[in-house]
XYZ file of N, CA and C in Angstrom:
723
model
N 0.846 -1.200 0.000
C 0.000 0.000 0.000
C 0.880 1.248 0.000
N 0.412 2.175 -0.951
C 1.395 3.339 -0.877
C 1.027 4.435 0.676
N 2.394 4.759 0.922
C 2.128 6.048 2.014
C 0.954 6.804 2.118
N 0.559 7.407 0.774
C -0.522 8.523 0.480
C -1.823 7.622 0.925
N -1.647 6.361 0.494
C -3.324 5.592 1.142
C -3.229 5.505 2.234
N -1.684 5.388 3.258
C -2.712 5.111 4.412
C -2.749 6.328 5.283
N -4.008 7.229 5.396
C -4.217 8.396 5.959
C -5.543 7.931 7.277
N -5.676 6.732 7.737
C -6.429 6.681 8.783
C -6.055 6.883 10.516
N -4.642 7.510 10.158
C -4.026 7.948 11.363
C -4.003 9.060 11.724
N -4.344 10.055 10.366
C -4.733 11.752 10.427
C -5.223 12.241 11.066
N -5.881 13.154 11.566
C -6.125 14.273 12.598
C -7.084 15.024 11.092
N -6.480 15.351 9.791
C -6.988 16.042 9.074
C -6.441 15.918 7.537
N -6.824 15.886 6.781
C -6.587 15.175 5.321
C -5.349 15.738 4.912
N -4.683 14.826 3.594
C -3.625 15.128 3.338
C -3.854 16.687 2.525
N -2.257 17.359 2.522
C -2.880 18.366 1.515
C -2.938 17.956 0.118
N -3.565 18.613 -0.973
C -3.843 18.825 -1.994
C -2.993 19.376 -2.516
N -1.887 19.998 -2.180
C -0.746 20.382 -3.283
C 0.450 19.131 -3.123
N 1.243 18.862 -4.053
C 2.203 17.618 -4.037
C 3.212 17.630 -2.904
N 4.157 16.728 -2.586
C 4.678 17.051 -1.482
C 6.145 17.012 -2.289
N 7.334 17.758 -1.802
C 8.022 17.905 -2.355
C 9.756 16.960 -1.750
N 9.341 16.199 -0.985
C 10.834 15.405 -0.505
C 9.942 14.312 0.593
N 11.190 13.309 0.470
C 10.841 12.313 1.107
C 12.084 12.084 2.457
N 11.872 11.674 3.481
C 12.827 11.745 4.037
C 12.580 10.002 5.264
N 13.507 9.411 5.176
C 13.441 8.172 5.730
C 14.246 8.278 7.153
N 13.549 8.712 8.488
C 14.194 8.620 9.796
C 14.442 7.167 10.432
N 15.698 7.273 11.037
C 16.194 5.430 11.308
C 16.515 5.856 12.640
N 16.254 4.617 13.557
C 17.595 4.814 15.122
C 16.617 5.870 15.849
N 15.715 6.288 15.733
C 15.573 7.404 16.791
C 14.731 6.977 18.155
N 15.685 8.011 18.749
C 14.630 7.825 20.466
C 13.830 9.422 20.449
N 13.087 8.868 21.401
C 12.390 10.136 21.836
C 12.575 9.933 23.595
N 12.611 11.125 24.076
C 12.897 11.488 25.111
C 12.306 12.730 25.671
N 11.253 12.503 26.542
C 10.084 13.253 26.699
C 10.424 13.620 28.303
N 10.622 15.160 28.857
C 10.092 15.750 29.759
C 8.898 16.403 30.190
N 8.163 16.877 31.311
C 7.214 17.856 31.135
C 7.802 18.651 31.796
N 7.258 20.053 31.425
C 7.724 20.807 32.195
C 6.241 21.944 32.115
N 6.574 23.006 33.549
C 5.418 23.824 33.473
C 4.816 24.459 32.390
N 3.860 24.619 32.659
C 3.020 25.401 31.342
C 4.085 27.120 31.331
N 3.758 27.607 33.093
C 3.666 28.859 33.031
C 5.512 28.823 33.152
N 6.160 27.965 32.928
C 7.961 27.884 32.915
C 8.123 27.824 31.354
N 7.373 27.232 30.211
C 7.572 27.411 28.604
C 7.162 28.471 28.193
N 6.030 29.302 29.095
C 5.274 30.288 28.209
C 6.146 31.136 27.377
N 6.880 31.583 27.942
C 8.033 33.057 27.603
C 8.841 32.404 26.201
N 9.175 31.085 26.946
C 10.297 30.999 25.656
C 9.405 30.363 24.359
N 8.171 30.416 23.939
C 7.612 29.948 22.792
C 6.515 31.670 22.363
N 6.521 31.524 20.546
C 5.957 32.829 20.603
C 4.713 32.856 20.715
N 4.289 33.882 21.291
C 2.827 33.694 21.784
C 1.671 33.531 21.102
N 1.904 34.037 19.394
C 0.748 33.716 18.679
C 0.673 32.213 18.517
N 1.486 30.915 18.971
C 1.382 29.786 19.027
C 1.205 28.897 21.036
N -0.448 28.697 20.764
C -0.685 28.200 21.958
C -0.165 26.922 21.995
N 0.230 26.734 23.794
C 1.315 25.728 23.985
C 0.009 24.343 24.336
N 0.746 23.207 24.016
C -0.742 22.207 23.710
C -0.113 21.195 25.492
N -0.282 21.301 26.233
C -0.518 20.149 27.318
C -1.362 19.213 27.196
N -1.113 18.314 28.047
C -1.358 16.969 28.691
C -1.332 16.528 29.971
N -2.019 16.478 30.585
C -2.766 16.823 32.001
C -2.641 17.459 32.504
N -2.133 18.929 32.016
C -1.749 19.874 32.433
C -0.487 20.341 32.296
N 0.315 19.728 32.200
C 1.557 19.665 31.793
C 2.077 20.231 30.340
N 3.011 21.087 30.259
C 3.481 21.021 28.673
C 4.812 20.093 28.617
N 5.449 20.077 27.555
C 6.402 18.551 27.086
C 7.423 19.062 26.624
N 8.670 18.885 27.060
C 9.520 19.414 25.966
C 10.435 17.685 25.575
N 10.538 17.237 24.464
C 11.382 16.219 23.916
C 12.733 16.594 22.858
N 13.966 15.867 23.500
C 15.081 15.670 22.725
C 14.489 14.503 21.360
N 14.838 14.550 20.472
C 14.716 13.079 19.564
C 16.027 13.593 18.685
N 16.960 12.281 18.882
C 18.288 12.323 18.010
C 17.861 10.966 16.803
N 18.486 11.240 15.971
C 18.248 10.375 14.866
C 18.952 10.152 13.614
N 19.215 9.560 12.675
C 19.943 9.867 11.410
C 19.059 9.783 10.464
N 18.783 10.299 8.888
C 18.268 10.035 8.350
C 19.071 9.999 6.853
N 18.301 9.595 5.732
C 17.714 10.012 4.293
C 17.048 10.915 3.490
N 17.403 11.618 2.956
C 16.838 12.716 2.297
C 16.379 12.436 0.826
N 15.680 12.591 -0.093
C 15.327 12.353 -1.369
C 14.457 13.671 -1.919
N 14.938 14.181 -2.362
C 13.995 15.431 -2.855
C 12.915 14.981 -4.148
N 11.494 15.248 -4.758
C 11.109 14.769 -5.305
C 11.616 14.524 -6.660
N 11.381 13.795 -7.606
C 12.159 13.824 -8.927
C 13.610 14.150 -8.846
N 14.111 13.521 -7.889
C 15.734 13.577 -7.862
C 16.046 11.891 -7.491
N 17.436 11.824 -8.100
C 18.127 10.445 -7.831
C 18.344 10.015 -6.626
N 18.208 8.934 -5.639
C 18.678 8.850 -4.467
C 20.051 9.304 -4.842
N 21.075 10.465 -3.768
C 22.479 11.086 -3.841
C 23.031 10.268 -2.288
N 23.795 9.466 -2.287
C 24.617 8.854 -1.375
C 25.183 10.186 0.056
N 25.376 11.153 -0.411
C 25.567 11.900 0.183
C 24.468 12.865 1.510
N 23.374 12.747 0.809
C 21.990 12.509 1.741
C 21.683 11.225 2.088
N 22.365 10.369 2.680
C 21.693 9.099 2.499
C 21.756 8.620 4.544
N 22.973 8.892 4.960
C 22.911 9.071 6.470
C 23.614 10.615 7.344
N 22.510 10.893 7.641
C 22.582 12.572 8.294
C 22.114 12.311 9.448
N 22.729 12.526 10.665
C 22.611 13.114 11.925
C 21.798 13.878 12.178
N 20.712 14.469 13.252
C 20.224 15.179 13.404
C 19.739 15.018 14.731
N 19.307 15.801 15.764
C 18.661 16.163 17.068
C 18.018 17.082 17.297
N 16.550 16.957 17.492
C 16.062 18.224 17.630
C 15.464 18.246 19.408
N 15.044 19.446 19.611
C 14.567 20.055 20.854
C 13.539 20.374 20.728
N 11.907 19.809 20.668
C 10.585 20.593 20.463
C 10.055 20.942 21.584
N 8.837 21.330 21.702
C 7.552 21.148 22.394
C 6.477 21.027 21.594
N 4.877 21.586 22.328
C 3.980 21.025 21.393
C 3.082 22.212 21.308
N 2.309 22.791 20.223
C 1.668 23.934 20.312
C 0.223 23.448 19.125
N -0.611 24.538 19.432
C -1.587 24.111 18.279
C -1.684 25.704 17.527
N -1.994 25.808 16.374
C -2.567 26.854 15.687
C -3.792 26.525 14.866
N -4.737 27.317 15.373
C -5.939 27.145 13.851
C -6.843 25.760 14.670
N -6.184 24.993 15.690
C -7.066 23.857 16.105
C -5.952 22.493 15.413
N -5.198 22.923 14.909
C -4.003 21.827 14.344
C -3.084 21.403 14.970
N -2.986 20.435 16.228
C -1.750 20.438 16.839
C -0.683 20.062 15.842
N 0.807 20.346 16.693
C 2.379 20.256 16.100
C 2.867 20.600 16.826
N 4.405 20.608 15.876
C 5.601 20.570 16.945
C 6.135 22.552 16.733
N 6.894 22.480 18.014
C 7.565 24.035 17.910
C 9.114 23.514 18.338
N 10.154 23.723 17.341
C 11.157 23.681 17.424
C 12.315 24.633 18.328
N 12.606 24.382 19.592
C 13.686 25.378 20.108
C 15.080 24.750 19.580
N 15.434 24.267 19.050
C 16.552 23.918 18.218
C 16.935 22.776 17.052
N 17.347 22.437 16.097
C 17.145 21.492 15.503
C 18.833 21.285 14.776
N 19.928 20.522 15.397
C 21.362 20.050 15.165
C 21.174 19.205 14.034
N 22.249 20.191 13.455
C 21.892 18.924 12.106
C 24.138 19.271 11.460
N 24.365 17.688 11.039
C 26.212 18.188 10.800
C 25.975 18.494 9.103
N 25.328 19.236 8.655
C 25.659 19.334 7.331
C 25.626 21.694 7.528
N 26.541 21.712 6.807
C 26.432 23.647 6.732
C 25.312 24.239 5.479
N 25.125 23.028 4.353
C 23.968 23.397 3.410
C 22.482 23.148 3.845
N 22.462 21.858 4.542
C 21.275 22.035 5.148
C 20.727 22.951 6.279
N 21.277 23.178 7.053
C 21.062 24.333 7.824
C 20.815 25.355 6.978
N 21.627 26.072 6.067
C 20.836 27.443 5.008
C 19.834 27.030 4.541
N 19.389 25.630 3.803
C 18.239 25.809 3.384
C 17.131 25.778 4.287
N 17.371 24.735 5.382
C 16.316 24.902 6.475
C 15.951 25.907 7.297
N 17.083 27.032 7.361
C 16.596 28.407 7.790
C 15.885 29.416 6.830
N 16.365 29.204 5.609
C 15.624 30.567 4.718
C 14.570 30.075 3.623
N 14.061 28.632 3.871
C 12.767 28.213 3.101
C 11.906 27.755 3.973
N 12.703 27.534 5.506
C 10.787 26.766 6.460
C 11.458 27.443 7.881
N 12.130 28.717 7.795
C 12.463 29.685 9.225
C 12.625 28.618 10.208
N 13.314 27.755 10.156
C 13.516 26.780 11.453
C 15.004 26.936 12.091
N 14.832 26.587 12.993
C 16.238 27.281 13.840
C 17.285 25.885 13.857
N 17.879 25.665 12.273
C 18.847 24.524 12.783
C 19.900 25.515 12.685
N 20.811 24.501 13.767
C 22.532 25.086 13.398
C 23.468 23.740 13.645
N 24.388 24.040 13.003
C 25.532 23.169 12.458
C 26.009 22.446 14.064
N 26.342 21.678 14.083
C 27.096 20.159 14.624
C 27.897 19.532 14.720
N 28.666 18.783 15.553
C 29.691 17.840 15.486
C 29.305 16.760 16.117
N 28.681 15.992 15.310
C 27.741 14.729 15.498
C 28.090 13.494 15.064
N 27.616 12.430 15.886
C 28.004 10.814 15.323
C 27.168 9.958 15.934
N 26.860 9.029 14.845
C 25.726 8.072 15.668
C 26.133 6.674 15.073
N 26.593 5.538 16.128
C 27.036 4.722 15.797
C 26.165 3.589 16.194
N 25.689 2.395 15.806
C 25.663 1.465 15.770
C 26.199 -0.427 16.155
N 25.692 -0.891 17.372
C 26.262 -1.827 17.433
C 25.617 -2.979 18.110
N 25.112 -4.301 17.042
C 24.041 -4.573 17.335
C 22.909 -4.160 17.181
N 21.790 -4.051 18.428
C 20.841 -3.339 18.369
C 21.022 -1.831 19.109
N 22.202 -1.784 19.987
C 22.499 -0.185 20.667
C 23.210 1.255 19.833
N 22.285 1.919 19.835
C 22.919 2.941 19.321
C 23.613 4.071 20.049
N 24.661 4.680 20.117
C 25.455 5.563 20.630
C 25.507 6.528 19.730
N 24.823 7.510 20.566
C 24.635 8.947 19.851
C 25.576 10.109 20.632
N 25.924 10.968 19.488
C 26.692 12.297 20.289
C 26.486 13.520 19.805
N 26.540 14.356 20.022
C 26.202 16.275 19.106
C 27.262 16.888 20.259
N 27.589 17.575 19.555
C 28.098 18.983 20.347
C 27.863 20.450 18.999
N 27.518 21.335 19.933
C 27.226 22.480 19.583
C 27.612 23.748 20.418
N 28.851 23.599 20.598
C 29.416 24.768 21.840
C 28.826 24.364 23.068
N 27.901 24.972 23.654
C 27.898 24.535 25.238
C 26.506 23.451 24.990
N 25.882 23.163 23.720
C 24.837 22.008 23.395
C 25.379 20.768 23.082
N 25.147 19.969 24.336
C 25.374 18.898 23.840
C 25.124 17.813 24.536
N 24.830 16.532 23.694
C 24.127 15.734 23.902
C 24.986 14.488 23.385
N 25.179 13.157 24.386
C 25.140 11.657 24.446
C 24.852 10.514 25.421
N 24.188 10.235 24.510
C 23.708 8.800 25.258
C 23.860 7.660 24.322
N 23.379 6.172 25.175
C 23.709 4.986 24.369
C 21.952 4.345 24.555
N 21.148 3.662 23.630
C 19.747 3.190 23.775
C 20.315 2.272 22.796
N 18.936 1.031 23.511
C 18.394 -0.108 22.130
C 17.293 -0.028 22.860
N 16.357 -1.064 21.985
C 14.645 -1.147 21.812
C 14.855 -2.629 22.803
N 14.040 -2.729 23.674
C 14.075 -3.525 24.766
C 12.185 -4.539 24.314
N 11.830 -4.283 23.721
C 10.474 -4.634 23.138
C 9.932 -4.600 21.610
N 8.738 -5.341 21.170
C 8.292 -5.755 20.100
C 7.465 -3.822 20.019
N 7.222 -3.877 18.034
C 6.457 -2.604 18.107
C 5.484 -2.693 18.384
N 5.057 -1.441 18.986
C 3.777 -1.682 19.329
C 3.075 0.529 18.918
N 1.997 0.357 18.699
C 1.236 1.409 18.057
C 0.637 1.877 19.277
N 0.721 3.427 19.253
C 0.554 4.314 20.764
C -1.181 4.359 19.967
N -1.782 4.026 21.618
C -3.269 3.930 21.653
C -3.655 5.525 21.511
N -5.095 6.082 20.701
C -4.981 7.276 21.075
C -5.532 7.735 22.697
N -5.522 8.818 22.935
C -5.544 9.134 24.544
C -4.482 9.021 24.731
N -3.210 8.276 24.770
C -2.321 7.791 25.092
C -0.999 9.177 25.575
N -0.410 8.875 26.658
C 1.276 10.253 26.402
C 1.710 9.678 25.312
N 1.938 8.563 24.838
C 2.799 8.248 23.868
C 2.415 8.931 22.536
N 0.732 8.658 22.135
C 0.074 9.292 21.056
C 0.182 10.951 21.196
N -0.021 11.388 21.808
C -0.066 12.668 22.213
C 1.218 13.422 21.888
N 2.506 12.816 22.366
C 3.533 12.878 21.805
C 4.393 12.997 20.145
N 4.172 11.891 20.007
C 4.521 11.305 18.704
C 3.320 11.632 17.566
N 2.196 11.256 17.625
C 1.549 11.405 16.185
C 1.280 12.788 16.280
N 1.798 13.198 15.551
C 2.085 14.728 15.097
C 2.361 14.905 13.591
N 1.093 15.956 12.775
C 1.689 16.032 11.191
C 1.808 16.977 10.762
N 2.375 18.109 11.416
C 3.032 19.783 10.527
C 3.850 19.774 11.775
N 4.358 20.988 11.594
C 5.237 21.852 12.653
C 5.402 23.118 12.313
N 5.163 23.918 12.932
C 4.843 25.714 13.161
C 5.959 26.721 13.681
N 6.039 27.194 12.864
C 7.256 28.407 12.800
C 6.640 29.884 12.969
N 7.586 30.350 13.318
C 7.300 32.171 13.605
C 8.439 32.999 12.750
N 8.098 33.631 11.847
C 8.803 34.303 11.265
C 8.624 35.494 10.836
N 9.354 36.667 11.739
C 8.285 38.705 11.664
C 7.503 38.339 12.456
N 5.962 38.326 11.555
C 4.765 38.290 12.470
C 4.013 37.100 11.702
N 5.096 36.495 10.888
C 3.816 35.619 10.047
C 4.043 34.355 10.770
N 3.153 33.560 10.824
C 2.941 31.863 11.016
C 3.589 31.153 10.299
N 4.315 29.914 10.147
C 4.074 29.329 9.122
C 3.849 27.713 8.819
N 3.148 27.048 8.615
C 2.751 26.003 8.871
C 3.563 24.385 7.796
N 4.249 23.904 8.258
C 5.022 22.580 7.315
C 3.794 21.714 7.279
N 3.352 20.647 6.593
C 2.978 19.430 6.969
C 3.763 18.271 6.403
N 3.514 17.273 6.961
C 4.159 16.469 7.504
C 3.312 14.926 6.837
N 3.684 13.996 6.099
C 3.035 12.572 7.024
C 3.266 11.748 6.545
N 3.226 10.394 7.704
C 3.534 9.181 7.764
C 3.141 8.195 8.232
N 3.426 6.720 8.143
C 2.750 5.595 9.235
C 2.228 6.204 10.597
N 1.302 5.413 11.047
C 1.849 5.367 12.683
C 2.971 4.851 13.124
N 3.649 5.802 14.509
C 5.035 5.835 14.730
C 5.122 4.173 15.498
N 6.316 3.168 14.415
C 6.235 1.536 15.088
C 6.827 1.850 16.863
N 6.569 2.357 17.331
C 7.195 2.234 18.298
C 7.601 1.097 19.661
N 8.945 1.411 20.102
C 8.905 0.205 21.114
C 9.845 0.715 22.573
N 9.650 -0.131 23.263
C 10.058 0.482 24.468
C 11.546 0.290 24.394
N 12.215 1.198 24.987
C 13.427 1.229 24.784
C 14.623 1.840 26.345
N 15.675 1.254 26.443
C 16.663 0.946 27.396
C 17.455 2.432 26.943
N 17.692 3.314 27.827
C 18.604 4.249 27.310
C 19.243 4.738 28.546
N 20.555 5.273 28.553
C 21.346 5.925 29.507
C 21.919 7.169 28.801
N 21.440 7.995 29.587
C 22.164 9.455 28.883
C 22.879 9.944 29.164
N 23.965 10.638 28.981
C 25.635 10.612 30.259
C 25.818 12.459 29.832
N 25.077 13.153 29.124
C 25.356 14.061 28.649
C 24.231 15.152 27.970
N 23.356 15.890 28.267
C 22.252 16.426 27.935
C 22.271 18.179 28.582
N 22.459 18.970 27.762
C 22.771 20.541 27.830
C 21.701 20.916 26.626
N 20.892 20.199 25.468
C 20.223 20.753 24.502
C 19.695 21.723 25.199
N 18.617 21.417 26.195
C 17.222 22.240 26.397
C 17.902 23.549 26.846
N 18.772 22.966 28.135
C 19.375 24.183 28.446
C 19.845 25.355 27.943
N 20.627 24.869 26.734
C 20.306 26.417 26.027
C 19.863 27.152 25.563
N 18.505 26.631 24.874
C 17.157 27.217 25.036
C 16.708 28.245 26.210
N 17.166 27.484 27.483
C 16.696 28.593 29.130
C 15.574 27.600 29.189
N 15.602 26.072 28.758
C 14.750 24.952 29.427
C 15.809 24.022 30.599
N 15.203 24.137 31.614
C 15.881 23.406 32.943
C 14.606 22.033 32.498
N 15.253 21.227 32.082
C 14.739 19.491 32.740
C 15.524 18.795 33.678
N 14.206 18.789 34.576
C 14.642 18.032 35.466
C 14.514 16.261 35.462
N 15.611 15.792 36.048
C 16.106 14.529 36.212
C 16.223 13.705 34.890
N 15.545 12.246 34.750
C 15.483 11.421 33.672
C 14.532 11.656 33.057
N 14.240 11.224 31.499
C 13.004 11.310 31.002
C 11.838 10.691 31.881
N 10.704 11.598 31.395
C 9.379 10.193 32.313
C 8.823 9.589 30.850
N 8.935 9.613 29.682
C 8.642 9.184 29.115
C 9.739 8.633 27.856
N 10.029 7.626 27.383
C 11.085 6.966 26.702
C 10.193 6.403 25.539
N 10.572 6.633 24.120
C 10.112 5.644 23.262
C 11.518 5.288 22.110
N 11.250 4.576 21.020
C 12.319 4.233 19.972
C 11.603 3.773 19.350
N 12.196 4.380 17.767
C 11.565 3.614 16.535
C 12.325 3.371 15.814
N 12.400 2.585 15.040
C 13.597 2.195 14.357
C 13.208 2.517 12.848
N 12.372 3.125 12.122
C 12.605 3.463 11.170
C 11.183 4.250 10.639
N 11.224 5.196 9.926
C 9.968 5.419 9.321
C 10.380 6.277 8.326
N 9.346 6.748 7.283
C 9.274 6.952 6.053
C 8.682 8.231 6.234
N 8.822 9.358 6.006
C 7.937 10.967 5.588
C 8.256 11.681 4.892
N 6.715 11.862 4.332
C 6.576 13.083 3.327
C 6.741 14.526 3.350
N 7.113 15.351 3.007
C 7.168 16.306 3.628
C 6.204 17.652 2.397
N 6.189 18.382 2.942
C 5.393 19.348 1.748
C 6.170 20.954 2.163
N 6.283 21.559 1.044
C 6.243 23.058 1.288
C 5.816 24.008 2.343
N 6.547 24.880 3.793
C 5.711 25.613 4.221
C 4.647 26.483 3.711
N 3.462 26.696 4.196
C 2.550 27.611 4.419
C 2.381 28.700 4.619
N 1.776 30.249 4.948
C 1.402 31.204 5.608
C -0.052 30.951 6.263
N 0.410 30.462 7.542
C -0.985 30.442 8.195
C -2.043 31.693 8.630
N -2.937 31.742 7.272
C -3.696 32.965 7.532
C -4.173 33.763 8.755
N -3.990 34.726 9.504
C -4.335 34.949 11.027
C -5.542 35.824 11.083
């Protein structure tokens, strides 16, 4: 079955204009804090309301490598394994939940320009490695005083986050929302439901949030891993206000 058929995991239909790159994420954990509502307010912009869960808002690390394929282009070996870590939380606009990016590490210097001056997202450059052994992966970033390593494997079979669920709430997510001047701007996003499985991780090294001016405290309370998925991606938006 192709990607585009299976849309019974949506929130809200695919769009109607084509999507323009494909991008295949492998290895990733997610790593979920909460933190106060009224402790995120400041640092997210305010025309984007912050989305909680029992009250709580979320901020998650997810490190990962991926694949890049732009549409009508050759798979290029050179996009083929890329590093990346981002820092979100969760916001809604318009009634659409998504993600809000406080940082997004990525080791390439071209992708970062294009990801800042075609979808205003705040990546910056890296000194990153994600290795493999077995089923454990050992991840690392540094970014001046950002930086992040730990070692995870998947300790369980996949299993699909129920909705209601922190896990769903988390993870199935299909745009992500930017602020740029005064305009909105809306990505979408989509893919399977996330295979997810429970996963073993030790983190020896975690400064991302912090430089944001996010204090997490202690271990994650929430841990997931997926080992691979497939997304579409489409052109940002101007979300009409």
């Amino acid at each position: 079955m192709s990607l585009l058929d299976q849309t019974s995991n949506r929130p809200w239909p695919l769009p109607k204009r084509p999507w323009i790159m494909k991008q295949v994420w492998r290895d990733l954990l997610f790593a979920h804090w909460p933190v106060a509502v009224e402790a995120l307010r400041p640092l997210v912009p305010a025309v984007l309301a912050l989305d909680a869960f029992n009250g709580d808002a979320w901020v998650s690390i997810a490190p990962f490598h991926m694949e890049i394929q732009p549409r009508g282009l050759r798979r290029l070996s050179e996009l083929s394994n890329i590093p990346e870590l981002n820092c979100r939380t969760y916001v809604t606009v318009d009634g659409k939940p998504g993600v809000y990016f406080f940082s997004l590490d990525i080791a390439s210097r071209l992708l970062v320009w294009g990801a800042r001056t075609f979808y205003h997202l705040p990546y910056f450059q890296a000194k990153m490695s994600c290795e493999s052994s077995g089923e454990s992966i050992s991840y690392a970033s540094r970014r001046g005083n950002a930086t992040w390593r730990a070692t995870y494997e998947p300790i369980s079979e996949v299993q699909l986050a129920a909705l209601g669920t922190i896990e769903h709430f988390l993870t199935e997510r299909y745009c992500l929302h930017a602020v740029h001047g005064r305009r909105v701007y809306r990505g979408e996003i989509h893919h399977a439901p996330w295979p997810l499985q429970q996963v073993h991780a030790e983190i020896q090294e975690n400064t991302i949030a912090q430089t944001a001016g996010i204090s997490l405290q202690g271990q994650p309370s929430v841990l997931s891993f997926a080992r691979e998925i497939e997304v579409l991606i489409w052109w940002p938006q101007i979300v009409d206000r």
